[in-house]
mmCIF file of N, CA and C in Angstrom:
data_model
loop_
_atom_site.group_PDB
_atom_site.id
_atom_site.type_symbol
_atom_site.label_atom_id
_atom_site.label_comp_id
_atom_site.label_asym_id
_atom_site.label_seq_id
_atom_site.Cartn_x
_atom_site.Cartn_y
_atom_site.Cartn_z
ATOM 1 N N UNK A 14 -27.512 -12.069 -11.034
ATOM 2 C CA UNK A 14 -27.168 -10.994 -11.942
ATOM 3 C C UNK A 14 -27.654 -9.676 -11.348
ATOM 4 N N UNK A 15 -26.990 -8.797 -11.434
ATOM 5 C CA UNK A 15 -26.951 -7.125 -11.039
ATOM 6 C C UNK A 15 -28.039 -6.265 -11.901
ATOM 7 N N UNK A 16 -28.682 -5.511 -11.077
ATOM 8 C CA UNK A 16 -29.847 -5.014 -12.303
ATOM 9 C C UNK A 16 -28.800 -3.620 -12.921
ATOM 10 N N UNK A 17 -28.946 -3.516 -13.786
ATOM 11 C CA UNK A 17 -28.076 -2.265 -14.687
ATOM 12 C C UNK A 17 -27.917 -1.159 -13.830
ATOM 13 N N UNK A 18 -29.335 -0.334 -13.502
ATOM 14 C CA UNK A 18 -29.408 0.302 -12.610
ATOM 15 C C UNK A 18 -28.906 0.425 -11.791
ATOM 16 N N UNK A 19 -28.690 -0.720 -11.458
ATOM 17 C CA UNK A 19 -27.939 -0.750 -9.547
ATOM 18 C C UNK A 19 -26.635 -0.584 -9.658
ATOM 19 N N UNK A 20 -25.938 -1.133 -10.894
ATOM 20 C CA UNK A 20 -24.124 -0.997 -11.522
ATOM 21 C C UNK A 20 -24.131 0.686 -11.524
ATOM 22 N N UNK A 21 -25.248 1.317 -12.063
ATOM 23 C CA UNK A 21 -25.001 2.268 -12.537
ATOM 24 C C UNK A 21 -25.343 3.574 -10.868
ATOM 25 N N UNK A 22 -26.027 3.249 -10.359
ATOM 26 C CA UNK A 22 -25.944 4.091 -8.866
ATOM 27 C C UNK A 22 -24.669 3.617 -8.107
ATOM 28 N N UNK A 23 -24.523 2.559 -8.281
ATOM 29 C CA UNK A 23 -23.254 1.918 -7.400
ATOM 30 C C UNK A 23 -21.949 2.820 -8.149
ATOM 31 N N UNK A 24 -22.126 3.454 -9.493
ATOM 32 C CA UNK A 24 -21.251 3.966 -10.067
ATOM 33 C C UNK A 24 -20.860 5.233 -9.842
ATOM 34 N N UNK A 25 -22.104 5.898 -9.875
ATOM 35 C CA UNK A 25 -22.146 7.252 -10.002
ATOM 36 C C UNK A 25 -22.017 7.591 -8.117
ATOM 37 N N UNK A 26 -22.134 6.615 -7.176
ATOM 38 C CA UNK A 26 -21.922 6.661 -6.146
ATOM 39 C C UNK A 26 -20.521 6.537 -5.699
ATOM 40 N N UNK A 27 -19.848 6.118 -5.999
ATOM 41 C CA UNK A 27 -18.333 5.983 -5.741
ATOM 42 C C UNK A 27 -17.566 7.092 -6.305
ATOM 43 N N UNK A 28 -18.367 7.599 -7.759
ATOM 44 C CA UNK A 28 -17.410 8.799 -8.387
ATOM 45 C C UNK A 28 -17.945 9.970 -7.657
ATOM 46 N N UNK A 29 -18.764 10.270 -7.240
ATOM 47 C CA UNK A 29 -19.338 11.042 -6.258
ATOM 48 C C UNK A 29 -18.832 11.237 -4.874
ATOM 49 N N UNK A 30 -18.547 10.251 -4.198
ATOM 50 C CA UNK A 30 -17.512 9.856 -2.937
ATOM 51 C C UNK A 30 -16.428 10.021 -3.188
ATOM 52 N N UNK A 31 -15.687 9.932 -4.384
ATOM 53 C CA UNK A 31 -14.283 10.097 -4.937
ATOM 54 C C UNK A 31 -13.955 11.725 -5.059
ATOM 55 N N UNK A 32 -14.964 12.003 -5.355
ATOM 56 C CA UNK A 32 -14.917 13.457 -5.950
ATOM 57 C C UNK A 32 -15.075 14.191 -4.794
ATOM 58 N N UNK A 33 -15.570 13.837 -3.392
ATOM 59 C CA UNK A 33 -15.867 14.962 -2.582
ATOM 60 C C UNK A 33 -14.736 14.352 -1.611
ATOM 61 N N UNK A 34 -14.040 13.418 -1.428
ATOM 62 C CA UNK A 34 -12.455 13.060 -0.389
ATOM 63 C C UNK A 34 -11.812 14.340 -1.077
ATOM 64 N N UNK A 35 -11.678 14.210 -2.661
ATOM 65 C CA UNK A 35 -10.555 15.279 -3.067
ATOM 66 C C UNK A 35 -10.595 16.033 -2.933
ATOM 67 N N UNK A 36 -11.859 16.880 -3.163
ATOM 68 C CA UNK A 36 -12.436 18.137 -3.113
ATOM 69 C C UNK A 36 -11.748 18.761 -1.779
ATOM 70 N N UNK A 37 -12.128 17.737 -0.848
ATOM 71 C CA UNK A 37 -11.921 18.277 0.836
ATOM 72 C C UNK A 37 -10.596 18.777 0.722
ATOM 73 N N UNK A 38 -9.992 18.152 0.092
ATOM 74 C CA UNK A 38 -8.271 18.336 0.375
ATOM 75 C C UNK A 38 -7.546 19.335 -0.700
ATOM 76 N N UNK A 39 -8.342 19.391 -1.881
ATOM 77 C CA UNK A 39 -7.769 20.294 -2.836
ATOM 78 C C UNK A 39 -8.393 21.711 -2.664
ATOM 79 N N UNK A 40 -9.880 21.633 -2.477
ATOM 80 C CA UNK A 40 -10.536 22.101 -2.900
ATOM 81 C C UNK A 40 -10.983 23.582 -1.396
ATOM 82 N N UNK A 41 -10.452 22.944 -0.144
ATOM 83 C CA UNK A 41 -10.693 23.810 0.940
ATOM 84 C C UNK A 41 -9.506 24.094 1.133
ATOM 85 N N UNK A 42 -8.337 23.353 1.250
ATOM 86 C CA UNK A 42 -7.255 23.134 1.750
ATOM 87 C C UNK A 42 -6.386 23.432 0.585
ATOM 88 N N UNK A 43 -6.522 22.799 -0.657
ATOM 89 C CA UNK A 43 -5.097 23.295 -1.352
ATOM 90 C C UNK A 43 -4.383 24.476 -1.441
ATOM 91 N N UNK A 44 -4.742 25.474 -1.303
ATOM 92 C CA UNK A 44 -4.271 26.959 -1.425
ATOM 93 C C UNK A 44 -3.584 26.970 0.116
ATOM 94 N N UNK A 45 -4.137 26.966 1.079
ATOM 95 C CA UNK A 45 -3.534 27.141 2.244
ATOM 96 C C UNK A 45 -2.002 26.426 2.655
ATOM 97 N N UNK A 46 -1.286 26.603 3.895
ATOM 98 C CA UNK A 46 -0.252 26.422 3.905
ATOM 99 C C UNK A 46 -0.436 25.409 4.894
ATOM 100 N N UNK A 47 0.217 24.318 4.703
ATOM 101 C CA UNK A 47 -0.188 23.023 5.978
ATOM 102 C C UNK A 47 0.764 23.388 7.316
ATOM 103 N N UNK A 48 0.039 23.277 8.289
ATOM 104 C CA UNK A 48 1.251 23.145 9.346
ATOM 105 C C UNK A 48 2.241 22.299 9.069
ATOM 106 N N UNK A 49 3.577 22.355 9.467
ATOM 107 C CA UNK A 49 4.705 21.725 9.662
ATOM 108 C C UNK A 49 4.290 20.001 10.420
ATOM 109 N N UNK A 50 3.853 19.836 11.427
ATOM 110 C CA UNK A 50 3.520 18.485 12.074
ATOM 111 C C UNK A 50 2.700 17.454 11.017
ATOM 112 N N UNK A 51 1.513 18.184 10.154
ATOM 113 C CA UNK A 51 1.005 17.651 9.562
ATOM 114 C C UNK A 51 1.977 17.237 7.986
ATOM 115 N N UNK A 52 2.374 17.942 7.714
ATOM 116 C CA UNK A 52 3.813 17.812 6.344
ATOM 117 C C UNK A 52 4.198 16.505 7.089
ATOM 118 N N UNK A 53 4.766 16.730 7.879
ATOM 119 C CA UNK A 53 6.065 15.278 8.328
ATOM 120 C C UNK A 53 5.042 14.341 8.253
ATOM 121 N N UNK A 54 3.921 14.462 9.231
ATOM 122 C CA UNK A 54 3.095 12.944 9.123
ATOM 123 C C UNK A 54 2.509 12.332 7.502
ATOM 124 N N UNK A 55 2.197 13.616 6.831
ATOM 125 C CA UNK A 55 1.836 13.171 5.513
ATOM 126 C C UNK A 55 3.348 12.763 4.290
ATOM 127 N N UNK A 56 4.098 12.616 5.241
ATOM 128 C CA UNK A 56 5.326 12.044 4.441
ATOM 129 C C UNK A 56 5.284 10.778 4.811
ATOM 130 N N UNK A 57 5.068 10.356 5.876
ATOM 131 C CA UNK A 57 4.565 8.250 6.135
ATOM 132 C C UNK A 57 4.185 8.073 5.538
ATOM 133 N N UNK A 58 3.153 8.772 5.042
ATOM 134 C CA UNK A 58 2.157 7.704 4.353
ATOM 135 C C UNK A 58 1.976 6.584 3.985
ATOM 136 N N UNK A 59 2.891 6.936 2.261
ATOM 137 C CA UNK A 59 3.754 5.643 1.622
ATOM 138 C C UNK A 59 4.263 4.669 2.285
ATOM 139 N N UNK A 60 5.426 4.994 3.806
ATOM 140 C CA UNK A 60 5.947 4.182 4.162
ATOM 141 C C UNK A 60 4.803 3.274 4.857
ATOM 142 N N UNK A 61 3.755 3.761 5.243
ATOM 143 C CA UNK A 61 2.699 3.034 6.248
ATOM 144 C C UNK A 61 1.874 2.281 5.391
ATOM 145 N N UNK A 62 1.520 2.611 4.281
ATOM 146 C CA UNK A 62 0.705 2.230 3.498
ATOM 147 C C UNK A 62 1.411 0.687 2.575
ATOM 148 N N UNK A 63 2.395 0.568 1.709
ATOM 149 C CA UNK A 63 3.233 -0.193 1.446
ATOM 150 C C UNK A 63 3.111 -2.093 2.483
ATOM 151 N N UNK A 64 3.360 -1.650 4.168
ATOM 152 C CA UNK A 64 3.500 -2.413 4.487
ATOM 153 C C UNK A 64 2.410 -3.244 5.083
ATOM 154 N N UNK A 65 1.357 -2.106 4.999
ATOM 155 C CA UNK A 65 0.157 -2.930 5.246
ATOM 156 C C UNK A 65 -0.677 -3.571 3.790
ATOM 157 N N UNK A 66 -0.305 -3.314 2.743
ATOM 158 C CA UNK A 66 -0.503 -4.159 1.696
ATOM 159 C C UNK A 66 0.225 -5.236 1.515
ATOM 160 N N UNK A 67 1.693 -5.750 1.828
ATOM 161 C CA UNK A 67 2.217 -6.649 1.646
ATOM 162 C C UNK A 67 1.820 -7.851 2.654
ATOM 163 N N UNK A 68 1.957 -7.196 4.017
ATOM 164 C CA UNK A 68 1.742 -8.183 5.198
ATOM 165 C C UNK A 68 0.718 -9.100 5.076
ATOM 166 N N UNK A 69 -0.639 -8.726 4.572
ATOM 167 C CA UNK A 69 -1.132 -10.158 4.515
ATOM 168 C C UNK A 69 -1.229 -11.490 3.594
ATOM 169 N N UNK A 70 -0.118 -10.541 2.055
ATOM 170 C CA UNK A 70 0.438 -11.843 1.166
ATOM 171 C C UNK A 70 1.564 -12.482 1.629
ATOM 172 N N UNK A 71 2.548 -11.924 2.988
ATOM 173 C CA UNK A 71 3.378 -12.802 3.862
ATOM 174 C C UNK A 71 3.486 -13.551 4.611
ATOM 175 N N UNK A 72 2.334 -13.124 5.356
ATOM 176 C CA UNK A 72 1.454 -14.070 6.497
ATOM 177 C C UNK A 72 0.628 -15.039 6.608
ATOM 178 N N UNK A 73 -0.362 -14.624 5.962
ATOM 179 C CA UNK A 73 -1.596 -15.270 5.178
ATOM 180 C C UNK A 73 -1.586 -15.275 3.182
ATOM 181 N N UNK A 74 -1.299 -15.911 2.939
ATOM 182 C CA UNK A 74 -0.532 -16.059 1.406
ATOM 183 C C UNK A 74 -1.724 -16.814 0.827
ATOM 184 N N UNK A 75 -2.932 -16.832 -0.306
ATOM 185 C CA UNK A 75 -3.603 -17.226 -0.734
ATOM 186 C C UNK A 75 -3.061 -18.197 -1.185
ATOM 187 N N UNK A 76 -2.140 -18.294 -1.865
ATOM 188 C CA UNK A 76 -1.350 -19.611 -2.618
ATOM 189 C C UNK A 76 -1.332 -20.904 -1.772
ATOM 190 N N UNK A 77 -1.227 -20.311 -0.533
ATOM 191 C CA UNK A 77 -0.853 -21.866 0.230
ATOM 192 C C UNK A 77 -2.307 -21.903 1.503
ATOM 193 N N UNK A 78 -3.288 -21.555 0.688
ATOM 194 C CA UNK A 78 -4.623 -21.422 1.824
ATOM 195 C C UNK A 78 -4.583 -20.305 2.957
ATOM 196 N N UNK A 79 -3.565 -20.033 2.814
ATOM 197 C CA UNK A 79 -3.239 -18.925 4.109
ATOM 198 C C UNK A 79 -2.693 -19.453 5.420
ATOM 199 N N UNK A 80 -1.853 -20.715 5.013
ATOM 200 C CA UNK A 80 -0.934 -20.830 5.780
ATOM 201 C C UNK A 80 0.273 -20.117 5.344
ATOM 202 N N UNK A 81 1.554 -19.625 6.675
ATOM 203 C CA UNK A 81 2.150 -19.373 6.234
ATOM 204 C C UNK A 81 3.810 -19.932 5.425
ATOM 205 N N UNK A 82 4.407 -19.421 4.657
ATOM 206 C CA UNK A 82 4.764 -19.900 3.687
ATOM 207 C C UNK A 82 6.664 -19.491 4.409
ATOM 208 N N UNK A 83 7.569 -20.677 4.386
ATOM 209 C CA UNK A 83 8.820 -20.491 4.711
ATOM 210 C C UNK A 83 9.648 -19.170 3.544
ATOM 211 N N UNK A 84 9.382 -19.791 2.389
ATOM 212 C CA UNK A 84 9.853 -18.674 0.910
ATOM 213 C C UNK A 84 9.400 -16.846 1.728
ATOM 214 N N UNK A 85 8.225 -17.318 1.882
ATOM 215 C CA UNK A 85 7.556 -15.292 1.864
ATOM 216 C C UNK A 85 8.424 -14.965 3.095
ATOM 217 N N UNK A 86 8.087 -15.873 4.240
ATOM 218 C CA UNK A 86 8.837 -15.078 5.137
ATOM 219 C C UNK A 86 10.160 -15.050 5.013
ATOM 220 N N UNK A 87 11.153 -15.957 4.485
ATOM 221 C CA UNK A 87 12.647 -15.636 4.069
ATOM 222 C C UNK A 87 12.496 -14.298 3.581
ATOM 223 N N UNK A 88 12.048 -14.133 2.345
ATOM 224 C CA UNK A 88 11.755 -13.212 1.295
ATOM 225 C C UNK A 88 11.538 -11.752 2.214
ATOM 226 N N UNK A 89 10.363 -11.542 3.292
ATOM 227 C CA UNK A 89 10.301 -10.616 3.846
ATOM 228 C C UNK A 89 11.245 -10.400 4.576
ATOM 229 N N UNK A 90 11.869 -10.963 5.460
ATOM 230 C CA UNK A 90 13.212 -10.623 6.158
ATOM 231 C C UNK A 90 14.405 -10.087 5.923
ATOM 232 N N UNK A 91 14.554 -10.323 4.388
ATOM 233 C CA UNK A 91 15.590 -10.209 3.796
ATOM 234 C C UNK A 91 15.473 -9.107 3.063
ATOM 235 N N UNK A 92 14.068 -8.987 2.787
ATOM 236 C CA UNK A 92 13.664 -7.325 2.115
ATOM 237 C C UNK A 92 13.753 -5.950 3.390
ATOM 238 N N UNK A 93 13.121 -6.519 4.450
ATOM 239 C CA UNK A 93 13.488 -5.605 5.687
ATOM 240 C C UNK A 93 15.050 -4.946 6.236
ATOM 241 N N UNK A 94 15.775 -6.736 6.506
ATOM 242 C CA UNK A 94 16.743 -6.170 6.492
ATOM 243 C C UNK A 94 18.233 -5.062 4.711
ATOM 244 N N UNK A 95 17.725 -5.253 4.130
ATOM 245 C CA UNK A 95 18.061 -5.151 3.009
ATOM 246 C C UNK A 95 17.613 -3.544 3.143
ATOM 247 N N UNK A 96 16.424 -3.484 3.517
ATOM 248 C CA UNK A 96 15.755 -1.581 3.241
ATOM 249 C C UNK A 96 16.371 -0.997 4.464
ATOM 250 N N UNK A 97 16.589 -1.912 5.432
ATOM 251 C CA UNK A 97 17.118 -1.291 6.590
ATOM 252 C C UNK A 97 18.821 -0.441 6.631
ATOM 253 N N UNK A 98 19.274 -1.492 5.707
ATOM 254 C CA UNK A 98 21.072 -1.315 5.382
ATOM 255 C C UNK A 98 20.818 -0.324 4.478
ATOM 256 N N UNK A 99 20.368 -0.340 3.380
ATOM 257 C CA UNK A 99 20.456 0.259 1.978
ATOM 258 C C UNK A 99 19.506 2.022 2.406
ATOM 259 N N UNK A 100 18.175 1.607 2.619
ATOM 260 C CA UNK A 100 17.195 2.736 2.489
ATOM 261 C C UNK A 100 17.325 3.034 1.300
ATOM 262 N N UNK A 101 17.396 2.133 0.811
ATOM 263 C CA UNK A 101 16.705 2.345 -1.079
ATOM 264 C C UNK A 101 15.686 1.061 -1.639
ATOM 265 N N UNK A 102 14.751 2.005 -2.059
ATOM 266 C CA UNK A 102 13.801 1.466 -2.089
ATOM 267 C C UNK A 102 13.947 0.008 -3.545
ATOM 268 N N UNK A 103 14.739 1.003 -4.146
ATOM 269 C CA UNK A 103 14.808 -0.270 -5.703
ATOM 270 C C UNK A 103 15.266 -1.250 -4.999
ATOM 271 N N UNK A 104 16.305 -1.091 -4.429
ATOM 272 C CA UNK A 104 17.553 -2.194 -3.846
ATOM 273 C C UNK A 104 16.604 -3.672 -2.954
ATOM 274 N N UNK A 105 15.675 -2.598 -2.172
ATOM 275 C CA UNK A 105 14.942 -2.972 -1.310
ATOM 276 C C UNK A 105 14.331 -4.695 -1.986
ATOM 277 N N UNK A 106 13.128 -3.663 -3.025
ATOM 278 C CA UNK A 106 11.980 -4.813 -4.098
ATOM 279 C C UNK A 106 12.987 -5.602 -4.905
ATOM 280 N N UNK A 107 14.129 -5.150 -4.882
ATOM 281 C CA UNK A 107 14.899 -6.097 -6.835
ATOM 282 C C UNK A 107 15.709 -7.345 -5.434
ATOM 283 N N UNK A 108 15.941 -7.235 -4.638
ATOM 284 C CA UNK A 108 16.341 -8.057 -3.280
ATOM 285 C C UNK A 108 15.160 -8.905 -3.203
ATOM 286 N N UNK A 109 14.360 -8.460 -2.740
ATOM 287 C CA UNK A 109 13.354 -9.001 -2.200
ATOM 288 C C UNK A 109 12.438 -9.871 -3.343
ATOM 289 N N UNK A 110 12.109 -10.079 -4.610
ATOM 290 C CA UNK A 110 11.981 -10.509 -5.744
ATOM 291 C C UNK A 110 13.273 -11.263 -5.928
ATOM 292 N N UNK A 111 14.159 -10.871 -5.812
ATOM 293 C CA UNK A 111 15.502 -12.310 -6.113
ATOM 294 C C UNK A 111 15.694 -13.365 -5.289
ATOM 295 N N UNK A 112 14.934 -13.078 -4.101
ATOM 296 C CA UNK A 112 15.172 -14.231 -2.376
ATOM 297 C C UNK A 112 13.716 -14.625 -2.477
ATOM 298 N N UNK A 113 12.881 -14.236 -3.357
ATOM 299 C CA UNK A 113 11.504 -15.382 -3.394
ATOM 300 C C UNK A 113 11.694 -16.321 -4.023
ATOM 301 N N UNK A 114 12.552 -15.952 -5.807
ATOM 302 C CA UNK A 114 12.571 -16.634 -7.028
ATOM 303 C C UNK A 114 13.923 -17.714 -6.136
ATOM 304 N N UNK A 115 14.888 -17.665 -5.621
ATOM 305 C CA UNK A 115 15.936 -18.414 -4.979
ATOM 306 C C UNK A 115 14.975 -19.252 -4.761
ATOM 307 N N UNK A 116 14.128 -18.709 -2.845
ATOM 308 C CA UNK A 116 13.974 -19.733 -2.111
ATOM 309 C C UNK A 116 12.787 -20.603 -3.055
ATOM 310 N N UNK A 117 11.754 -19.826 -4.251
ATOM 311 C CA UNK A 117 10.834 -20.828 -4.835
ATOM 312 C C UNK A 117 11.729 -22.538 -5.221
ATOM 313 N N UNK A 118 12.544 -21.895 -5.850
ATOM 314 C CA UNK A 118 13.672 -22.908 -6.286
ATOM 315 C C UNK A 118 14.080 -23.984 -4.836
ATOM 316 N N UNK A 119 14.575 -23.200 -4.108
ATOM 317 C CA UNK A 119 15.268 -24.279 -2.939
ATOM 318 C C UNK A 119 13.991 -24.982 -2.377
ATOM 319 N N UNK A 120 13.090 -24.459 -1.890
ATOM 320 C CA UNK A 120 12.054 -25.313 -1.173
ATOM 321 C C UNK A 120 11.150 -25.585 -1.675
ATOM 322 N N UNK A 121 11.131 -25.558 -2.830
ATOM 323 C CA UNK A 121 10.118 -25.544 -3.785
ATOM 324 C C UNK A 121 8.901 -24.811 -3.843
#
């Protein structure tokens, strides 16, 4: 068990760390005008960020010990190529959610 105290520095420590990332960026930086190079790169983001959250429930899949799983990877392929044709993102996930629930069914 956690001594109260320690929940409570562990608390006020993270909102503290939270508060000074933003700060940096709102707080020195928001008023100013970003260079152009930095705009484009801070438009990845999302796209960079997205795929490194999914990849290791495709690869390594808790459900099956972290072996990998025939369904996820159908499922991912079909979401790739799918975002690749389309570049829409709904099209992308409502695809990619319909070829898991399929293949759950076909391969069980």
């Amino acid at each position: 068990m956690i001594d109260t105290s320690n929940i409570w520095v562990v608390i006020f420590g993270l909102g503290l760390g939270s508060f000074a990332m933003r700060f940096v960026f709102l707080g020195f930086v928001g008023d100013r005008q970003l260079p152009d190079w930095l705009l484009r790169h801070l438009r990845y983001t999302a796209v960079a960020v997205l795929p490194a959250l999914v990849a290791p429930l495709v690869l390594w899949p808790q459900a099956t010990g972290g072996q990998p799983d025939p369904a996820r990877l159908i499922t991912a392929a079909v979401a790739i190529v799918v975002g690749y044709l389309t570049k829409n993102v709904i099209v992308t996930m409502l695809s990619g959610a319909a070829t898991l629930i399929v293949m759950g069914y076909v391969l069980g």
